[in-house]
Amino acid sequence: MKIADFAVDRPVTIVMIILALLVLGLFSLTFLSIDLLPEITSPTISISTSYTGAGP
């Protein structure tokens, strides 16, 4: 309950912390690089088996 008591006793501090987190989040969002169509290479696997006496 200490966090709840702190929030009730000091609402201005809580609002300032929330605003600081919001500003930092928006600031970091502007530097986030996002590609709309990134180059993706699909992994491939090749399996070869032989069965004697079977047709091709």
Short mmCIF file of C-alpha atoms in Angstrom, two decimals:
data_model
loop_
_atom_site.label_atom_id
_atom_site.label_comp_id
_atom_site.label_asym_id
_atom_site.label_seq_id
_atom_site.Cartn_x
_atom_site.Cartn_y
_atom_site.Cartn_z
CA MET A 1 0.00 0.00 0.00
CA LYS A 2 2.98 2.31 0.14
CA ILE A 3 2.77 3.05 -3.59
CA ALA A 4 -0.95 3.80 -3.35
CA ASP A 5 -0.41 6.04 -0.33
CA PHE A 6 2.39 7.87 -2.15
CA ALA A 7 0.14 8.39 -5.20
CA VAL A 8 -2.69 9.74 -3.06
CA ASP A 9 -0.44 11.99 -0.99
CA ARG A 10 1.48 13.45 -3.97
CA PRO A 11 -0.74 13.56 -7.08
CA VAL A 12 1.37 16.25 -8.77
CA THR A 13 4.45 14.03 -8.60
CA ILE A 14 2.55 11.14 -10.16
CA VAL A 15 1.25 13.36 -12.96
CA MET A 16 4.79 14.62 -13.63
CA ILE A 17 6.12 11.05 -13.78
CA ILE A 18 3.36 10.04 -16.19
CA LEU A 19 4.02 13.07 -18.39
CA ALA A 20 7.77 12.37 -18.39
CA LEU A 21 7.15 8.77 -19.46
CA LEU A 22 4.77 9.95 -22.16
CA VAL A 23 7.28 12.47 -23.52
CA LEU A 24 10.09 9.90 -23.47
CA GLY A 25 7.86 7.40 -25.26
CA LEU A 26 6.92 9.87 -27.97
CA PHE A 27 10.55 10.96 -28.32
CA SER A 28 11.73 7.37 -28.73
CA LEU A 29 8.91 6.64 -31.17
CA THR A 30 10.26 9.26 -33.58
CA PHE A 31 13.63 7.46 -33.73
CA LEU A 32 12.14 3.99 -34.20
CA SER A 33 12.88 2.74 -37.70
CA ILE A 34 10.16 0.64 -39.27
CA ASP A 35 10.34 -0.89 -42.75
CA LEU A 36 7.03 -1.28 -44.52
CA LEU A 37 8.30 -4.13 -46.69
CA PRO A 38 11.39 -5.66 -45.11
CA GLU A 39 13.42 -8.20 -47.07
CA ILE A 40 12.67 -11.63 -45.68
CA THR A 41 14.44 -14.79 -46.76
CA SER A 42 12.43 -17.92 -46.20
CA PRO A 43 14.42 -20.88 -44.96
CA THR A 44 14.38 -23.88 -47.31
CA ILE A 45 15.16 -27.51 -46.73
CA SER A 46 15.78 -30.26 -49.26
CA ILE A 47 15.23 -33.92 -48.43
CA SER A 48 16.40 -36.67 -50.78
CA THR A 49 15.55 -40.33 -50.18
CA SER A 50 16.05 -43.46 -52.21
CA TYR A 51 13.88 -46.54 -52.25
CA THR A 52 15.35 -49.46 -54.15
CA GLY A 53 13.04 -51.22 -56.54
CA ALA A 54 10.60 -48.30 -56.81
CA GLY A 55 9.91 -46.36 -60.01
CA PRO A 56 10.92 -42.74 -60.44
#
